[in-house]
Amino acid sequence: MKLATLKNDERDGQLVVVSRDLRQFVPVGHVAPTLLYAIENWSRVEEALMAIYDALNTAGTEDLREFHAADCAAPLPRAPQWLDGSSFLNHGMLMQQAFHLDPIPDAEKIPLMYQGASDDFLGPTDDIVVPNDLDGLDFEGEVAVVVDDVPMNVSAEDAGQHIKLLMLVNDVSLRAHGPREMVTGFGFLHAKPSTAFGPVAVTPDELGNAWQNGRVHLPLRVQYNGKRVGEPNGREMNFSFGELVAHGAMTRRLHAGTIVGSGTFSNASRAAGSACIAEVRAIETIEHGAPQTSFMRFGDRVRFEMLDAEGQSVFGAIEQSARAPVPNI
């Protein structure tokens, strides 16, 4: 099942069911007005939403409308919590090698995770708006899961049963702020502006055989200003989504609607390319002694998309441009 949130005058938008080919949608306010409502009441609304989805894909429903990603907010425009992991150890190892960083203790045993802002998510075509484009503006291609209510100290195996939806992510970063914020011990704040999400959230069954062992076994296509950056595959996650959810719930419950991210996609093979500029610069430093690729400036564009084995877009695309804020008049 594919679900999206259309922008309207409400903070949480309007929930719709989208066809598998991302061409049409049906409003479902009579079942669930918003995706947050749906995930909080999943056991009560899943069957009805799935019936609508099945009918939509077999041309057996009325009130069909054309679907356009530009009309979408993030599937969850705001969420109870946003926890982003760093489950591709190759990414961290490249950073350590390039910039002579000390290894993080137990990084292979304990997932890295930070808590980001969840009150102002961006839609798939919303501009990336930051005060200054000299602060190391970067994109990060990821996938995230949405869970229902997760009990405290859940096992990784049981945590996987709480995963209800998956989404495509651009975890925007301002690299210039990161080093200082990390050494304070309090974590990211200014280094992590609003995060963007793809047009649709999908149930795990939409991925078919590509959803295995709590991982998405598909490449993530990344383009920067129209040029290829890479197609790293999600199968190389060192920690599964079940392990990430369990880590987030170790000492507290997770409320339905909590989003847990994979962290930047990164593969051991250099041929796969990268999913963020920071990793591109790290590889350039390792191979050439200095970075050659610039961070994003106002007017630059980034695009993410993930295709299934048949070439069908799974989540739709994230397509964003960076710009300065509009001055208040």
Coordinates of C-alpha atoms in Angstrom, one line a residue:
M1 CA 0.0 0.0 0.0
K2 CA 1.2 3.5 -0.8
L3 CA 0.0 6.5 1.2
A4 CA 0.7 10.2 0.8
T5 CA -0.3 13.5 2.5
L6 CA -1.5 16.3 0.4
K7 CA -1.0 19.9 1.5
N8 CA -4.0 21.8 2.8
D9 CA -4.7 24.4 5.4
E10 CA -4.0 22.0 8.2
R11 CA -0.6 21.2 9.8
D12 CA -1.0 17.5 9.2
G13 CA -2.4 17.7 5.7
Q14 CA -4.9 15.3 4.0
L15 CA -4.2 11.5 3.8
V16 CA -4.7 9.8 0.4
V17 CA -4.1 6.4 -1.0
V18 CA -1.9 6.4 -4.1
S19 CA -1.9 3.8 -6.9
R20 CA 1.1 1.5 -7.2
D21 CA 2.3 3.4 -10.4
L22 CA 2.0 6.7 -8.6
R23 CA -0.4 8.2 -11.2
Q24 CA -3.6 8.4 -9.3
F25 CA -5.0 8.8 -5.8
V26 CA -8.2 8.6 -3.8
P27 CA -9.0 10.7 -0.7
V28 CA -9.6 8.6 2.4
G29 CA -10.7 11.1 5.0
H30 CA -13.7 8.9 5.9
V31 CA -11.2 6.2 7.1
A32 CA -8.4 8.3 8.4
P33 CA -8.0 12.1 8.0
T34 CA -4.2 12.1 8.5
L35 CA -1.4 9.6 8.4
L36 CA -0.6 10.2 12.0
Y37 CA -4.2 9.3 12.9
A38 CA -3.8 6.2 10.7
I39 CA -0.6 5.0 12.3
E40 CA -2.0 5.6 15.8
N41 CA -5.1 3.5 14.9
W42 CA -3.4 1.1 12.5
S43 CA -5.1 -2.1 13.7
R44 CA -8.5 -0.4 13.1
V45 CA -7.9 1.3 9.7
E46 CA -5.3 -0.9 7.9
E47 CA -7.8 -3.3 6.4
A48 CA -10.1 -0.5 5.1
L49 CA -7.1 1.4 3.6
M50 CA -5.8 -1.8 2.0
A51 CA -9.2 -2.5 0.4
I52 CA -9.2 1.0 -1.1
Y53 CA -5.7 0.5 -2.4
D54 CA -6.6 -2.8 -4.0
A55 CA -9.6 -1.3 -5.7
L56 CA -7.5 1.7 -6.9
N57 CA -5.0 -0.6 -8.6
T58 CA -7.7 -2.6 -10.3
A59 CA -9.7 0.4 -11.5
G60 CA -12.5 -0.6 -9.2
T61 CA -13.0 2.7 -7.4
E62 CA -14.5 6.1 -8.0
D63 CA -13.2 9.7 -7.3
L64 CA -9.9 9.0 -9.0
R65 CA -7.6 12.0 -9.2
E66 CA -4.2 12.6 -10.8
F67 CA -1.3 12.4 -8.3
H68 CA 1.5 15.0 -8.4
A69 CA 4.5 14.9 -6.0
A70 CA 4.5 18.7 -5.9
D71 CA 1.2 18.7 -4.1
C72 CA 2.6 16.6 -1.3
A73 CA 3.8 17.4 2.1
A74 CA 6.0 14.8 3.9
P75 CA 3.9 11.7 4.5
L76 CA 4.1 12.7 8.1
P77 CA 4.4 16.5 8.1
R78 CA 5.2 16.2 11.8
A79 CA 5.8 13.2 14.0
P80 CA 6.1 12.3 17.7
Q81 CA 9.8 11.6 17.3
W82 CA 12.6 11.4 14.6
L83 CA 15.5 9.1 15.4
D84 CA 18.2 8.8 12.8
G85 CA 20.8 6.0 12.9
S86 CA 24.1 5.6 11.2
S87 CA 23.9 1.9 10.2
F88 CA 26.3 1.9 7.3
L89 CA 29.7 1.5 9.0
N90 CA 31.5 2.0 5.7
H91 CA 30.5 5.7 5.8
G92 CA 32.1 6.2 9.2
M93 CA 35.2 4.3 8.3
L94 CA 35.7 6.6 5.2
M95 CA 35.3 9.7 7.4
Q96 CA 37.8 8.3 9.9
Q97 CA 40.4 7.5 7.2
A98 CA 40.0 10.8 5.3
F99 CA 40.0 13.1 8.3
H100 CA 42.1 11.1 10.8
L101 CA 39.3 10.7 13.3
D102 CA 39.5 8.4 16.2
P103 CA 37.4 5.2 15.9
I104 CA 34.1 5.3 17.9
P105 CA 34.2 2.7 20.6
D106 CA 31.8 -0.3 20.1
A107 CA 30.6 1.2 16.8
E108 CA 30.2 -2.3 15.4
K109 CA 28.1 -3.4 18.3
I110 CA 26.0 -0.4 19.3
P111 CA 24.2 1.7 16.6
L112 CA 24.9 5.4 16.5
M113 CA 21.7 7.4 16.7
Y114 CA 20.7 11.0 17.2
Q115 CA 17.3 12.6 17.9
G116 CA 16.4 15.2 15.3
A117 CA 13.6 17.8 15.1
S118 CA 10.3 16.3 14.0
D119 CA 8.0 19.4 14.0
D120 CA 8.7 20.8 10.6
F121 CA 9.4 18.1 7.9
L122 CA 9.7 19.0 4.3
G123 CA 7.8 17.6 1.3
P124 CA 9.5 16.0 -1.7
T125 CA 9.8 19.1 -3.8
D126 CA 10.0 21.8 -1.0
D127 CA 13.1 24.0 -1.2
I128 CA 15.9 23.5 1.2
V129 CA 15.9 26.9 3.0
V130 CA 18.9 27.7 5.3
P131 CA 20.3 31.1 6.4
N132 CA 23.7 30.6 4.9
D133 CA 25.0 28.4 2.1
L134 CA 28.6 28.7 3.4
D135 CA 27.9 26.4 6.3
G136 CA 28.6 23.1 4.5
L137 CA 25.1 22.4 3.2
D138 CA 24.8 18.7 2.4
F139 CA 22.2 16.2 1.4
E140 CA 22.0 12.6 2.8
G141 CA 20.1 9.9 1.1
E142 CA 18.4 7.4 3.4
V143 CA 15.4 5.2 4.0
A144 CA 13.3 5.4 7.2
V145 CA 10.6 3.3 8.9
V146 CA 7.5 4.4 10.8
V147 CA 6.5 2.3 13.8
D148 CA 3.3 1.8 15.8
D149 CA 3.6 1.8 19.6
V150 CA 6.8 0.1 20.6
P151 CA 7.3 -1.1 24.2
M152 CA 10.4 -0.2 26.2
N153 CA 13.4 -2.6 25.9
V154 CA 11.9 -4.5 23.1
S155 CA 14.0 -7.2 21.4
A156 CA 15.3 -6.5 17.8
E157 CA 13.2 -9.4 16.5
D158 CA 10.0 -8.2 18.1
A159 CA 10.8 -4.6 17.1
G160 CA 10.6 -5.6 13.5
Q161 CA 7.0 -6.4 13.9
H162 CA 6.2 -2.8 14.8
I163 CA 7.5 -1.5 11.5
K164 CA 4.4 -0.4 9.5
L165 CA 5.7 1.9 6.8
L166 CA 8.9 2.9 5.0
M167 CA 9.9 6.3 3.5
L168 CA 12.6 7.9 1.4
V169 CA 14.6 10.5 3.2
N170 CA 16.9 13.5 2.6
D171 CA 18.5 14.2 5.9
V172 CA 19.8 17.7 5.3
S173 CA 23.0 18.7 7.1
L174 CA 25.0 21.8 7.7
R175 CA 28.5 20.3 8.1
A176 CA 30.2 23.4 9.5
H177 CA 28.1 23.2 12.7
G178 CA 28.6 19.5 13.3
P179 CA 32.1 19.3 14.8
R180 CA 31.4 21.8 17.5
E181 CA 28.1 20.3 18.4
M182 CA 29.4 16.8 18.6
V183 CA 32.3 17.7 21.0
T184 CA 29.8 19.4 23.4
G185 CA 28.3 16.0 24.1
F186 CA 24.8 17.4 23.6
G187 CA 24.4 16.3 20.0
F188 CA 23.2 18.0 16.8
L189 CA 21.0 21.1 16.8
H190 CA 22.0 23.7 14.1
A191 CA 23.8 21.0 12.1
K192 CA 20.4 19.4 11.3
P193 CA 17.9 21.6 9.6
S194 CA 14.5 20.3 8.5
T195 CA 14.5 16.8 7.0
A196 CA 12.7 16.0 3.7
F197 CA 10.7 12.9 2.8
G198 CA 9.6 11.3 -0.5
P199 CA 6.0 11.6 -1.8
V200 CA 4.7 8.3 -0.5
A201 CA 5.1 6.0 2.5
V202 CA 4.8 2.3 1.6
T203 CA 4.0 -0.8 3.6
P204 CA 6.8 -3.3 3.6
D205 CA 5.0 -5.7 1.3
E206 CA 5.3 -3.2 -1.5
L207 CA 9.0 -4.0 -1.6
G208 CA 8.4 -7.7 -2.2
N209 CA 11.7 -9.7 -2.0
A210 CA 13.6 -6.4 -1.7
W211 CA 12.5 -6.3 2.0
Q212 CA 14.8 -8.9 3.7
N213 CA 16.2 -9.1 7.2
G214 CA 15.0 -5.7 8.1
R215 CA 16.8 -4.1 5.1
V216 CA 15.9 -2.6 1.8
H217 CA 17.8 -4.5 -0.9
L218 CA 17.6 -1.8 -3.6
P219 CA 19.9 0.9 -4.8
L220 CA 19.3 4.5 -4.1
R221 CA 19.8 6.7 -7.1
V222 CA 21.4 10.1 -6.2
Q223 CA 21.9 13.0 -8.5
Y224 CA 23.5 16.4 -7.8
N225 CA 22.9 19.2 -10.3
G226 CA 21.8 16.6 -12.8
K227 CA 24.9 14.5 -12.5
R228 CA 25.3 11.0 -11.0
V229 CA 26.6 10.8 -7.4
G230 CA 25.9 7.1 -6.8
E231 CA 23.5 4.2 -6.4
P232 CA 24.5 2.7 -3.0
N233 CA 22.4 -0.3 -2.0
G234 CA 20.5 -0.6 1.3
R235 CA 21.4 -4.3 1.7
E236 CA 24.8 -3.3 3.2
M237 CA 23.2 -1.9 6.4
N238 CA 25.3 -3.3 9.3
F239 CA 22.3 -2.9 11.6
S240 CA 18.8 -3.9 10.6
F241 CA 15.8 -1.7 11.1
G242 CA 14.7 -4.0 13.9
E243 CA 18.0 -3.4 15.7
L244 CA 17.7 0.3 15.2
V245 CA 14.2 0.4 16.5
A246 CA 15.2 -1.7 19.5
H247 CA 18.1 0.6 20.2
G248 CA 15.8 3.6 20.2
A249 CA 13.4 1.9 22.6
M250 CA 16.1 0.6 25.0
T251 CA 15.1 2.9 27.9
R252 CA 11.8 4.4 26.7
R253 CA 8.7 3.6 24.8
L254 CA 8.3 4.8 21.2
H255 CA 5.0 6.4 20.4
A256 CA 3.1 5.4 17.2
G257 CA 4.4 7.6 14.4
T258 CA 8.0 7.6 15.5
I259 CA 10.3 7.7 12.5
V260 CA 13.7 5.8 12.6
G261 CA 16.2 6.5 9.8
S262 CA 18.9 4.2 8.4
G263 CA 21.6 6.9 8.1
T264 CA 23.4 7.7 4.9
F265 CA 23.5 4.9 2.4
S266 CA 27.1 3.8 1.9
N267 CA 28.7 0.7 0.2
A268 CA 32.1 -0.8 0.3
S269 CA 32.5 -0.7 -3.4
R270 CA 33.6 2.7 -4.7
A271 CA 31.8 1.9 -7.9
A272 CA 28.5 2.3 -6.1
G273 CA 29.2 6.0 -5.5
S274 CA 27.8 7.9 -2.5
A275 CA 24.6 9.4 -1.1
C276 CA 26.1 12.6 0.4
I277 CA 28.7 15.2 -0.5
A278 CA 30.7 14.6 2.7
E279 CA 31.4 11.1 1.7
V280 CA 32.4 12.2 -1.8
R281 CA 34.8 14.7 -0.3
A282 CA 36.2 12.0 2.0
I283 CA 36.9 9.7 -0.9
E284 CA 38.5 12.6 -2.8
T285 CA 40.7 13.4 0.2
I286 CA 41.8 9.7 0.5
E287 CA 42.6 9.4 -3.3
H288 CA 43.8 12.9 -4.1
G289 CA 44.9 14.5 -0.8
A290 CA 42.1 17.2 -0.8
P291 CA 38.3 17.4 -1.5
Q292 CA 37.3 18.6 -4.9
T293 CA 33.5 18.7 -4.7
S294 CA 31.8 21.7 -3.2
F295 CA 29.0 21.6 -0.7
M296 CA 25.6 22.8 -1.9
R297 CA 25.1 26.5 -2.7
F298 CA 21.9 28.4 -3.3
G299 CA 20.4 27.2 -6.6
D300 CA 22.0 23.8 -6.5
R301 CA 19.6 20.8 -6.9
V302 CA 19.5 17.2 -5.5
R303 CA 17.4 14.3 -6.6
F304 CA 16.8 10.9 -4.9
E305 CA 14.8 7.9 -6.2
M306 CA 14.6 4.2 -5.6
L307 CA 13.4 1.8 -8.3
D308 CA 12.2 -1.7 -7.8
A309 CA 13.3 -4.7 -9.9
E310 CA 10.7 -3.8 -12.6
G311 CA 11.9 -0.3 -12.8
Q312 CA 8.9 1.2 -10.9
S313 CA 9.6 4.1 -8.5
V314 CA 8.9 2.8 -5.0
F315 CA 8.6 6.0 -3.1
G316 CA 8.5 8.6 -5.9
A317 CA 11.3 11.1 -6.1
I318 CA 12.7 13.8 -3.8
E319 CA 13.7 16.8 -5.9
Q320 CA 14.9 19.8 -4.0
S321 CA 16.7 23.1 -4.7
A322 CA 18.6 25.1 -2.0
R323 CA 17.7 28.8 -1.5
A324 CA 17.9 31.6 1.0
P325 CA 15.0 32.5 3.3
V326 CA 12.5 35.1 1.9
P327 CA 13.0 38.3 3.9
N328 CA 10.2 39.4 6.2
I329 CA 8.6 42.6 5.0

